[in-house]
């Protein structure tokens, strides 16, 4: 990696299938841009994906998801020549650091994290019945970041509480064992919140209101046909209200040059929702065309993908090994 002036970025995504428009606009495009100014380390966090496991079958699906997400990342422009791109479990030092950090992390901090409480509720479990691993989720996330000596972490607002814990863990570690790690800072992306096809909730795979980046043009058009528009526009002749219509919001991303036309034709009922959705499908398909082409090329060469991830793991591993040596020295755990 060349030395860039602004510091080192670390960020991660859990592998849970293919990425969608929300992931691209809300995170990935920003990650791609950051490569210009920072040293970037991007990690597919497969061990984090195990924290909410319910059965063995699900565990085996994670490996397939890792590949899908790697294809989406590379196709979107994460560049293995400029950034370290790797899979979390390929560098097992993170698990060593996770264990050591867990010794300086009060349980109370972890039990109070709102995301922990949300997860417990979502999984229909109790705080007593969820795994020990889930409670430690932010400790593993801290290990991710500081193992690679990153200082800047681009994330969405939902991750701010985890970053706060990361800073507290670092502070405590440094106080107990001497200054070792920089306190990592969250870099809040001005995440355009992308609403899903239900016109209401955040676009997400779990709500099935999403469009995959890797969808074909036909699938994209078909998915859009089911999308909600202005609920008060019942007849083709009714004027629409673009300001409450998510199709209009998506036009802002994918047909920015046509916005005035879309607005005027909708509010005067000179265009119907069916045509408006077809227009949006064209915009999405045009804008994602090059990404989809790159993705297909990469998918046709699985050995190339494997090489890229192995190379990323090797680079990450070199940094990780140094950090672990330093931590062991600090803790006085002798090196065999
Ligand atoms: P997830 O796998 O849902 O945690 O998402 C991975 C990244 O994509 C996170 O940084 C999210 O903030 C971002 N993201 C996911 N869904 C959306 C959405 N609908 N709108 C904007 N950003 C999103
Ligand atoms: N918890 C993050 C999420 O759910 C994923 C993640 C794991 C992460 N380790 C990280 C993000 C380190 C930033 C830095 O999206």
XYZ file of N, CA and C and ligand atoms in Angstrom, residues 10-14 31 45 48 88 119 137 140-142 144-145 153-155 158-159 162-163, ligand 2:
84
model
N -10.711 1.508 8.029
C -11.162 0.118 8.061
C -12.683 0.122 8.020
N -13.263 -0.729 7.196
C -14.709 -0.956 7.325
C -15.038 -2.379 6.905
N -16.196 -2.819 7.338
C -16.584 -4.198 7.050
C -18.068 -4.308 6.756
N -18.402 -5.386 6.061
C -19.821 -5.724 5.849
C -20.003 -7.203 6.141
N -21.139 -7.493 6.736
C -21.459 -8.906 6.972
C -21.927 -9.545 5.681
N -17.051 4.156 -0.110
C -15.819 3.384 0.120
C -14.894 3.475 -1.093
N -16.906 -9.585 6.875
C -16.819 -10.074 8.254
C -17.666 -11.337 8.454
N -18.478 -12.292 12.186
C -19.631 -11.550 12.713
C -20.947 -12.175 12.250
N -12.525 -11.802 6.817
C -12.138 -11.727 8.233
C -11.499 -13.021 8.749
N -31.235 -6.776 18.440
C -30.983 -8.112 17.904
C -31.714 -9.183 18.699
N -20.146 -8.978 20.165
C -20.065 -8.458 18.794
C -19.226 -7.163 18.688
N -15.444 -7.824 18.981
C -14.862 -8.349 17.742
C -14.713 -7.226 16.715
N -15.683 -6.345 16.683
C -15.603 -5.210 15.749
C -14.418 -4.296 16.114
N -14.212 -4.098 17.405
C -13.063 -3.295 17.858
C -11.766 -3.968 17.437
N -11.297 -5.941 14.943
C -11.140 -5.726 13.497
C -10.384 -4.442 13.210
N -10.878 -3.382 13.840
C -10.384 -2.045 13.499
C -8.947 -1.846 13.983
N -13.246 5.077 10.496
C -14.143 3.968 10.183
C -15.433 4.498 9.533
N -15.541 4.383 8.224
C -16.762 4.860 7.566
C -17.914 3.888 7.826
N -18.952 4.390 8.473
C -20.102 3.542 8.805
C -21.386 4.376 8.762
N -26.180 3.693 12.400
C -26.507 2.565 13.287
C -25.267 1.984 13.971
N -24.085 2.322 13.468
C -22.856 1.738 14.026
C -22.150 2.656 15.028
N -21.332 1.234 18.415
C -20.215 0.270 18.403
C -18.871 0.992 18.385
N -18.815 2.085 17.645
C -17.560 2.844 17.581
C -17.251 3.493 18.925
N -21.027 -4.226 12.482
C -20.909 -3.783 11.107
C -22.307 -3.840 10.447
O -23.177 -4.531 10.919
C -19.940 -4.625 10.328
C -18.546 -4.533 10.875
C -17.827 -5.505 11.488
C -17.713 -3.379 10.846
N -16.596 -5.081 11.837
C -16.493 -3.776 11.471
C -17.897 -2.079 10.387
C -15.466 -2.871 11.648
C -16.845 -1.175 10.566
C -15.641 -1.565 11.204
O -22.506 -3.193 9.422
